[in-house]
mmCIF file of C-alpha atoms in Angstrom:
data_model
loop_
_atom_site.group_PDB
_atom_site.id
_atom_site.type_symbol
_atom_site.label_atom_id
_atom_site.label_comp_id
_atom_site.label_asym_id
_atom_site.label_seq_id
_atom_site.Cartn_x
_atom_site.Cartn_y
_atom_site.Cartn_z
ATOM 1 C CA MET A 19 123.881 130.119 48.040
ATOM 2 C CA ALA A 20 126.027 129.978 44.785
ATOM 3 C CA ASP A 21 124.618 131.455 41.526
ATOM 4 C CA ARG A 22 122.208 128.928 39.965
ATOM 5 C CA ARG A 23 123.410 129.796 36.663
ATOM 6 C CA LEU A 24 127.262 129.417 37.644
ATOM 7 C CA LYS A 25 126.392 126.101 39.066
ATOM 8 C CA VAL A 26 124.727 124.967 35.938
ATOM 9 C CA PHE A 27 127.787 126.106 33.718
ATOM 10 C CA ASN A 28 130.046 124.561 36.480
ATOM 11 C CA THR A 29 128.308 120.999 35.904
ATOM 12 C CA VAL A 30 128.151 121.441 31.990
ATOM 13 C CA ALA A 31 131.822 122.268 31.883
ATOM 14 C CA ARG A 32 133.090 119.504 34.063
ATOM 15 C CA LEU A 33 130.976 116.862 32.098
ATOM 16 C CA LEU A 34 131.090 118.544 28.686
ATOM 17 C CA SER A 35 127.559 117.177 27.995
ATOM 18 C CA PHE A 36 124.340 119.282 28.282
ATOM 19 C CA THR A 37 122.564 115.839 28.886
ATOM 20 C CA LYS A 38 124.765 114.266 31.418
ATOM 21 C CA ALA A 39 124.228 117.906 33.178
ATOM 22 C CA ALA A 40 120.729 117.972 33.181
ATOM 23 C CA ASP A 41 120.522 114.271 34.510
ATOM 24 C CA ALA A 42 123.044 115.114 37.262
ATOM 25 C CA LEU A 43 121.364 118.301 38.160
ATOM 26 C CA HIS A 44 117.849 117.037 37.556
ATOM 27 C CA MET A 45 116.840 119.181 35.186
ATOM 28 C CA THR A 46 115.535 119.133 31.729
ATOM 29 C CA GLN A 47 117.921 119.876 28.886
ATOM 30 C CA PRO A 48 116.237 122.912 27.554
ATOM 31 C CA ALA A 49 116.285 124.238 31.341
ATOM 32 C CA VAL A 50 120.132 123.585 31.331
ATOM 33 C CA THR A 51 120.823 125.547 28.025
ATOM 34 C CA PHE A 52 118.679 128.534 29.207
ATOM 35 C CA GLN A 53 120.823 129.084 32.161
ATOM 36 C CA VAL A 54 124.083 128.653 30.242
ATOM 37 C CA ARG A 55 122.417 131.093 27.816
ATOM 38 C CA GLN A 56 121.689 133.958 30.477
ATOM 39 C CA LEU A 57 125.384 133.416 31.968
ATOM 40 C CA GLU A 58 126.629 133.543 28.232
ATOM 41 C CA GLU A 59 124.514 136.959 27.928
ATOM 42 C CA HIS A 60 125.534 138.211 31.252
ATOM 43 C CA PHE A 61 129.433 137.803 30.022
ATOM 44 C CA ASP A 62 128.564 138.868 26.286
ATOM 45 C CA THR A 63 130.522 136.143 24.918
ATOM 46 C CA ARG A 64 130.229 132.536 24.438
ATOM 47 C CA LEU A 65 131.313 129.821 27.247
ATOM 48 C CA PHE A 66 130.954 126.549 24.893
ATOM 49 C CA ASP A 67 131.769 125.555 21.238
ATOM 50 C CA ARG A 68 129.167 123.228 20.018
ATOM 51 C CA THR A 69 130.438 121.586 17.081
ATOM 52 C CA HIS A 70 129.821 118.312 15.433
ATOM 53 C CA ASN A 71 127.849 117.204 18.750
ATOM 54 C CA ARG A 72 130.762 117.711 20.747
ATOM 55 C CA VAL A 73 130.905 120.408 23.467
ATOM 56 C CA THR A 74 134.224 122.400 24.402
ATOM 57 C CA LEU A 75 134.800 125.336 26.432
ATOM 58 C CA THR A 76 136.261 128.358 25.017
ATOM 59 C CA ASP A 77 139.268 130.317 26.256
ATOM 60 C CA VAL A 78 136.536 132.513 28.562
ATOM 61 C CA GLY A 79 134.895 129.567 29.696
ATOM 62 C CA HIS A 80 138.052 127.904 30.466
ATOM 63 C CA VAL A 81 138.468 131.101 33.113
ATOM 64 C CA VAL A 82 135.148 131.023 34.244
ATOM 65 C CA TYR A 83 135.120 127.182 35.120
ATOM 66 C CA GLU A 84 138.585 127.515 36.737
ATOM 67 C CA ILE A 85 137.187 130.348 38.763
ATOM 68 C CA SER A 86 133.913 129.010 39.473
ATOM 69 C CA GLU A 87 135.520 125.619 40.891
ATOM 70 C CA ARG A 88 137.429 127.921 43.437
ATOM 71 C CA MET A 89 134.115 129.765 44.405
ATOM 72 C CA PHE A 90 132.502 126.543 45.322
ATOM 73 C CA GLU A 91 135.472 125.493 47.487
ATOM 74 C CA LEU A 92 134.768 128.676 49.267
ATOM 75 C CA TYR A 93 130.938 128.257 49.845
ATOM 76 C CA ASP A 94 132.188 124.811 51.013
ATOM 77 C CA GLU A 95 134.791 126.139 53.645
ATOM 78 C CA MET A 96 132.106 128.631 54.804
ATOM 79 C CA ASP A 97 129.384 126.138 55.817
ATOM 80 C CA ARG A 98 132.022 123.780 57.187
ATOM 81 C CA ARG A 99 133.155 126.508 59.515
ATOM 82 C CA VAL A 100 129.835 127.757 60.482
ATOM 83 C CA LYS A 101 128.739 124.491 61.395
ATOM 84 C CA GLU A 102 131.909 123.569 63.378
ATOM 85 C CA MET A 103 130.919 126.739 65.259
ATOM 86 C CA THR A 104 127.617 126.111 65.893
ATOM 87 C CA GLY A 105 128.062 122.450 66.582
ATOM 88 C CA GLU A 106 125.146 121.524 64.213
ATOM 89 C CA VAL A 107 124.128 117.831 64.123
ATOM 90 C CA GLY A 108 120.639 118.063 63.124
ATOM 91 C CA GLY A 109 119.651 119.527 59.692
ATOM 92 C CA SER A 110 119.692 117.464 56.677
ATOM 93 C CA LEU A 111 121.989 114.681 55.034
ATOM 94 C CA ASN A 112 121.497 114.090 51.408
ATOM 95 C CA ILE A 113 122.690 110.379 50.493
ATOM 96 C CA GLY A 114 122.598 108.561 47.330
ATOM 97 C CA ALA A 115 122.690 104.851 46.878
ATOM 98 C CA SER A 116 122.681 102.253 43.795
ATOM 99 C CA MET A 117 119.625 100.429 43.612
ATOM 100 C CA THR A 118 121.036 97.202 44.888
ATOM 101 C CA VAL A 119 122.446 99.060 48.063
ATOM 102 C CA ALA A 120 119.336 101.169 48.710
ATOM 103 C CA GLU A 121 116.547 98.100 48.359
ATOM 104 C CA ASN A 122 118.572 95.738 50.541
ATOM 105 C CA MET A 123 120.847 97.411 52.767
ATOM 106 C CA LEU A 124 120.020 100.985 53.654
ATOM 107 C CA PRO A 125 116.408 100.371 55.027
ATOM 108 C CA ALA A 126 117.592 98.787 58.142
ATOM 109 C CA LEU A 127 120.848 100.998 58.301
ATOM 110 C CA LEU A 128 118.882 104.076 58.122
ATOM 111 C CA GLY A 129 116.266 102.955 60.389
ATOM 112 C CA LYS A 130 118.562 102.068 63.159
ATOM 113 C CA PHE A 131 120.460 105.539 62.512
ATOM 114 C CA ARG A 132 117.225 107.468 62.389
ATOM 115 C CA LEU A 133 116.268 106.203 66.129
ATOM 116 C CA LYS A 134 119.752 108.010 67.357
ATOM 117 C CA HIS A 135 119.145 111.114 65.413
ATOM 118 C CA ARG A 136 115.463 111.879 65.236
ATOM 119 C CA ASP A 137 116.155 115.648 64.216
ATOM 120 C CA LEU A 138 118.169 115.069 61.196
ATOM 121 C CA ALA A 139 116.357 114.813 57.908
ATOM 122 C CA VAL A 140 117.689 112.398 55.801
ATOM 123 C CA ARG A 141 117.276 112.407 52.080
ATOM 124 C CA LEU A 142 117.855 109.323 49.810
ATOM 125 C CA LYS A 143 118.255 109.695 45.916
ATOM 126 C CA VAL A 144 118.618 106.290 44.223
ATOM 127 C CA GLY A 145 119.905 105.408 40.806
ATOM 128 C CA ASN A 146 122.370 103.190 39.093
ATOM 129 C CA THR A 147 126.060 103.253 40.033
ATOM 130 C CA GLU A 148 126.972 105.653 37.350
ATOM 131 C CA SER A 149 124.264 107.949 38.007
ATOM 132 C CA VAL A 150 124.759 107.925 41.792
ATOM 133 C CA VAL A 151 128.585 108.663 41.697
ATOM 134 C CA SER A 152 127.826 111.500 39.300
ATOM 135 C CA MET A 153 125.872 113.061 42.093
ATOM 136 C CA VAL A 154 128.783 112.938 44.518
ATOM 137 C CA GLU A 155 130.786 114.603 41.782
ATOM 138 C CA HIS A 156 128.599 117.647 41.278
ATOM 139 C CA ASN A 157 127.442 118.015 45.151
ATOM 140 C CA VAL A 158 124.059 116.771 44.559
ATOM 141 C CA VAL A 159 124.557 114.438 47.728
ATOM 142 C CA ASP A 160 127.038 114.487 50.667
ATOM 143 C CA LEU A 161 127.697 110.720 50.418
ATOM 144 C CA ALA A 162 126.729 107.725 48.626
ATOM 145 C CA ILE A 163 126.956 103.873 48.745
ATOM 146 C CA VAL A 164 127.420 102.126 45.759
ATOM 147 C CA GLU A 165 128.613 98.524 44.277
ATOM 148 C CA GLY A 166 131.111 98.122 41.793
ATOM 149 C CA THR A 167 134.273 100.027 40.800
ATOM 150 C CA VAL A 168 134.382 104.182 41.023
ATOM 151 C CA GLY A 169 137.150 105.335 38.340
ATOM 152 C CA ASN A 170 137.128 108.599 39.510
ATOM 153 C CA LYS A 171 140.354 109.251 41.377
ATOM 154 C CA ASN A 172 139.273 112.570 43.050
ATOM 155 C CA LEU A 173 136.768 110.990 45.237
ATOM 156 C CA LEU A 174 137.234 108.884 48.448
ATOM 157 C CA VAL A 175 136.004 105.661 48.303
ATOM 158 C CA GLU A 176 135.999 103.243 51.263
ATOM 159 C CA THR A 177 134.888 99.678 51.126
ATOM 160 C CA CYS A 178 132.325 99.023 53.550
ATOM 161 C CA ARG A 179 131.148 95.311 53.273
ATOM 162 C CA ARG A 180 131.765 92.375 50.745
ATOM 163 C CA ASP A 181 129.000 91.084 48.514
ATOM 164 C CA GLU A 182 129.057 87.886 46.570
ATOM 165 C CA LEU A 183 127.178 87.806 42.840
ATOM 166 C CA VAL A 184 125.368 84.484 42.608
ATOM 167 C CA VAL A 185 123.325 82.913 39.521
ATOM 168 C CA ILE A 186 119.733 83.158 40.230
ATOM 169 C CA LEU A 187 117.074 80.852 38.776
ATOM 170 C CA PRO A 188 113.548 79.283 39.260
ATOM 171 C CA PRO A 189 113.423 76.305 41.931
ATOM 172 C CA ASP A 190 112.668 73.645 39.387
ATOM 173 C CA HIS A 191 115.549 74.717 37.015
ATOM 174 C CA LYS A 192 117.769 71.725 35.992
ATOM 175 C CA LEU A 193 120.749 73.665 37.259
ATOM 176 C CA ALA A 194 119.705 74.692 40.918
ATOM 177 C CA GLY A 195 120.656 71.768 42.889
ATOM 178 C CA LEU A 196 124.388 72.396 41.854
ATOM 179 C CA GLU A 197 126.887 73.131 44.555
ATOM 180 C CA SER A 198 128.479 75.838 41.732
ATOM 181 C CA VAL A 199 127.799 76.561 38.088
ATOM 182 C CA SER A 200 130.396 77.472 35.505
ATOM 183 C CA LEU A 201 130.002 80.024 32.527
ATOM 184 C CA GLU A 202 130.068 77.290 30.267
ATOM 185 C CA GLN A 203 127.079 76.040 31.815
ATOM 186 C CA LEU A 204 125.317 78.750 31.347
ATOM 187 C CA MET A 205 125.730 79.990 27.924
ATOM 188 C CA SER A 206 123.017 77.982 26.716
ATOM 189 C CA TYR A 207 120.437 79.632 28.677
ATOM 190 C CA ASP A 208 118.788 83.034 27.905
ATOM 191 C CA PHE A 209 120.094 86.170 30.242
ATOM 192 C CA ILE A 210 118.553 89.028 31.834
ATOM 193 C CA CYS A 211 120.708 91.739 32.782
ATOM 194 C CA ARG A 212 120.660 95.329 34.246
ATOM 195 C CA GLU A 213 120.611 98.706 32.131
ATOM 196 C CA GLU A 214 123.830 100.324 31.121
ATOM 197 C CA GLY A 215 125.537 102.231 34.067
ATOM 198 C CA SER A 216 124.984 99.358 36.551
ATOM 199 C CA GLY A 217 127.572 98.368 38.817
ATOM 200 C CA THR A 218 126.136 94.812 38.577
ATOM 201 C CA ARG A 219 126.239 94.834 34.721
ATOM 202 C CA GLU A 220 129.758 95.991 34.912
ATOM 203 C CA MET A 221 130.922 93.536 37.288
ATOM 204 C CA VAL A 222 129.434 90.675 35.401
ATOM 205 C CA LEU A 223 130.553 91.918 31.851
ATOM 206 C CA ASN A 224 134.461 92.298 33.490
ATOM 207 C CA TYR A 225 133.990 88.607 34.747
ATOM 208 C CA LEU A 226 133.135 87.229 31.630
ATOM 209 C CA VAL A 227 135.779 88.561 29.609
ATOM 210 C CA GLU A 228 138.263 87.938 32.347
ATOM 211 C CA HIS A 229 137.113 84.200 31.771
ATOM 212 C CA GLY A 230 137.335 84.303 28.000
ATOM 213 C CA TYR A 231 133.713 85.091 27.072
ATOM 214 C CA SER A 232 134.649 88.585 25.526
ATOM 215 C CA ASP A 233 131.663 88.246 23.327
ATOM 216 C CA GLY A 234 129.395 88.099 26.364
ATOM 217 C CA TRP A 235 126.268 86.171 27.208
ATOM 218 C CA ASP A 236 123.202 86.491 24.987
ATOM 219 C CA VAL A 237 120.751 88.909 26.546
ATOM 220 C CA CYS A 238 117.037 88.255 26.031
ATOM 221 C CA MET A 239 116.009 91.187 28.298
ATOM 222 C CA GLU A 240 117.629 94.167 29.681
ATOM 223 C CA LEU A 241 115.417 95.694 32.933
ATOM 224 C CA GLY A 242 115.973 98.616 35.220
ATOM 225 C CA SER A 243 115.931 97.184 38.732
ATOM 226 C CA PRO A 244 116.914 93.960 40.593
ATOM 227 C CA GLU A 245 112.947 93.632 41.705
ATOM 228 C CA ALA A 246 112.291 93.661 38.090
ATOM 229 C CA ILE A 247 114.999 91.025 37.219
ATOM 230 C CA LYS A 248 113.717 88.901 39.951
ATOM 231 C CA GLY A 249 110.267 88.831 38.969
ATOM 232 C CA ALA A 250 111.164 87.694 35.281
ATOM 233 C CA VAL A 251 113.606 85.133 36.614
ATOM 234 C CA GLN A 252 110.867 83.626 38.810
ATOM 235 C CA ALA A 253 108.594 83.805 35.524
ATOM 236 C CA GLY A 254 110.883 81.324 33.495
ATOM 237 C CA MET A 255 111.926 84.047 31.248
ATOM 238 C CA GLY A 256 115.945 83.859 31.684
ATOM 239 C CA LEU A 257 118.582 83.225 34.411
ATOM 240 C CA SER A 258 120.383 86.154 35.752
ATOM 241 C CA ILE A 259 123.294 86.953 38.185
ATOM 242 C CA MET A 260 122.532 89.344 40.929
ATOM 243 C CA SER A 261 123.685 90.139 44.470
ATOM 244 C CA SER A 262 123.444 87.846 47.273
ATOM 245 C CA SER A 263 122.332 90.379 49.529
ATOM 246 C CA GLY A 264 118.734 91.156 47.674
ATOM 247 C CA ILE A 265 117.685 87.608 47.294
ATOM 248 C CA THR A 266 117.402 86.468 50.849
ATOM 249 C CA LYS A 267 113.534 86.873 50.957
ATOM 250 C CA GLU A 268 112.971 85.276 47.752
ATOM 251 C CA LEU A 269 115.323 82.019 48.888
ATOM 252 C CA LYS A 270 113.705 81.813 52.297
ATOM 253 C CA LEU A 271 109.970 81.809 50.421
ATOM 254 C CA GLY A 272 111.078 79.235 48.114
ATOM 255 C CA LEU A 273 110.434 81.527 45.206
ATOM 256 C CA LEU A 274 113.907 81.484 43.542
ATOM 257 C CA LYS A 275 117.062 79.259 43.998
ATOM 258 C CA ALA A 276 120.991 80.750 44.411
ATOM 259 C CA VAL A 277 123.875 79.344 43.122
ATOM 260 C CA PRO A 278 127.213 80.371 43.333
ATOM 261 C CA LEU A 279 129.641 80.989 40.424
ATOM 262 C CA SER A 280 132.789 79.101 39.685
ATOM 263 C CA PRO A 281 134.986 80.574 39.822
ATOM 264 C CA ARG A 282 133.295 82.831 42.515
ATOM 265 C CA LEU A 283 132.555 86.531 42.042
ATOM 266 C CA PHE A 284 132.904 89.000 44.715
ATOM 267 C CA ARG A 285 132.624 92.593 44.758
ATOM 268 C CA ASP A 286 132.764 95.418 47.204
ATOM 269 C CA PHE A 287 129.855 97.801 48.619
ATOM 270 C CA SER A 288 131.767 101.088 48.892
ATOM 271 C CA PHE A 289 131.198 104.508 50.526
ATOM 272 C CA VAL A 290 131.910 107.399 48.312
ATOM 273 C CA ARG A 291 132.420 111.112 49.067
ATOM 274 C CA GLN A 292 134.341 114.201 47.796
ATOM 275 C CA ARG A 293 137.710 114.275 48.793
ATOM 276 C CA HIS A 294 138.156 117.985 49.884
ATOM 277 C CA LYS A 295 134.121 118.712 50.688
ATOM 278 C CA PHE A 296 133.750 119.711 54.133
ATOM 279 C CA ARG A 297 132.098 117.092 56.298
ATOM 280 C CA LEU A 298 128.989 117.635 58.501
ATOM 281 C CA PRO A 299 128.977 116.600 61.780
ATOM 282 C CA ALA A 300 125.853 114.313 60.795
ATOM 283 C CA MET A 301 127.818 112.546 58.150
ATOM 284 C CA GLU A 302 130.580 111.681 60.138
ATOM 285 C CA ASP A 303 128.145 109.938 62.601
ATOM 286 C CA LEU A 304 126.377 108.343 59.921
ATOM 287 C CA LEU A 305 129.709 107.070 58.349
ATOM 288 C CA GLU A 306 130.855 105.720 61.965
ATOM 289 C CA PHE A 307 127.507 104.240 62.514
ATOM 290 C CA SER A 308 127.469 102.259 58.996
ATOM 291 C CA ARG A 309 131.120 100.973 59.567
ATOM 292 C CA ASP A 310 129.807 99.337 62.646
ATOM 293 C CA TYR A 311 126.468 98.156 60.912
ATOM 294 C CA CYS A 312 128.527 96.919 58.114
ATOM 295 C CA SER A 313 131.092 94.867 60.124
ATOM 296 C CA ASN A 314 128.373 93.100 62.019
ATOM 297 C CA SER A 315 126.049 91.916 59.550
ATOM 298 C CA SER A 316 126.387 89.696 56.463
ATOM 299 C CA PRO A 317 123.947 88.862 53.832
ATOM 300 C CA MET A 318 126.386 85.884 52.925
ATOM 301 C CA GLN A 319 126.260 84.424 56.247
ATOM 302 C CA ASP A 320 122.210 84.378 55.723
ATOM 303 C CA LEU A 321 122.548 82.413 52.364
ATOM 304 C CA GLU A 322 124.779 79.904 54.065
ATOM 305 C CA SER A 323 122.097 78.899 56.552
ATOM 306 C CA ILE A 324 119.356 78.899 54.024
ATOM 307 C CA ARG A 325 121.533 76.920 51.249
ATOM 308 C CA GLY A 326 122.707 74.444 54.093
ATOM 309 C CA GLY A 327 126.547 75.628 53.936
ATOM 310 C CA ASN A 328 126.578 75.811 50.015
ATOM 311 C CA ILE A 329 127.378 79.611 50.137
ATOM 312 C CA GLY A 330 129.578 81.300 52.726
#
């Protein structure tokens, strides 16, 4: 219901970037610029200063941004109160997920959830962790499930499952039979990694720095999805580190081998949502259902059985 121009302006003002705002809103950058220019023409004044490749708010821009924030909070409150009065559980729910979560955890979870809520339309948006968190920040999605660290303290972050990152390699690789592998053993091999903004990439880089490899690992290839990485490793193009939850099928089929790192590397999958955003009855139901689902399933147990107790 909010004025489209104001919503676009609010996103640019929050990110101080027309490019990032275009990505968050799934618009082209010229379209974002056009919407902001229309609002500036409406007020007959500039709302942004654009100098030396930097975007800053003018004094008027600060006022418009502060008031627009309050307006969107009122829109949210209105929606919440109407839905509470009507008891609506149907309708639609917008969910965001990082690629690892979307490919390995959500299909089974959402499939079971939809059996209980056939009148609910679930819309899923997928990206790397950074882009999905941005969707939550800008109300593109109601709820997100991501891996890795979420730095925005204004968001509610709730751990839903523990995940282990393991080294993946071809079945005939000389390291494939080891109980665990150290970073020193890995440094002589080519590394295949995810793109910037990926939660998995961030975790791996932090792990390298923490254990004395601040110069990183020589990257031979940078790919945009877990599936692409698995294919490249199977083809013998290099080694990678990825989620244990994403390789159970390949392990069962004998296409890949997985070896834990030494020391082992764990991370959390987390629910992320706005702290002050109204919570739809459908979102409450999904959160409760997801908590039960995550507490009763463990990808690491599957890996343990596949590798004869070497992971778990």
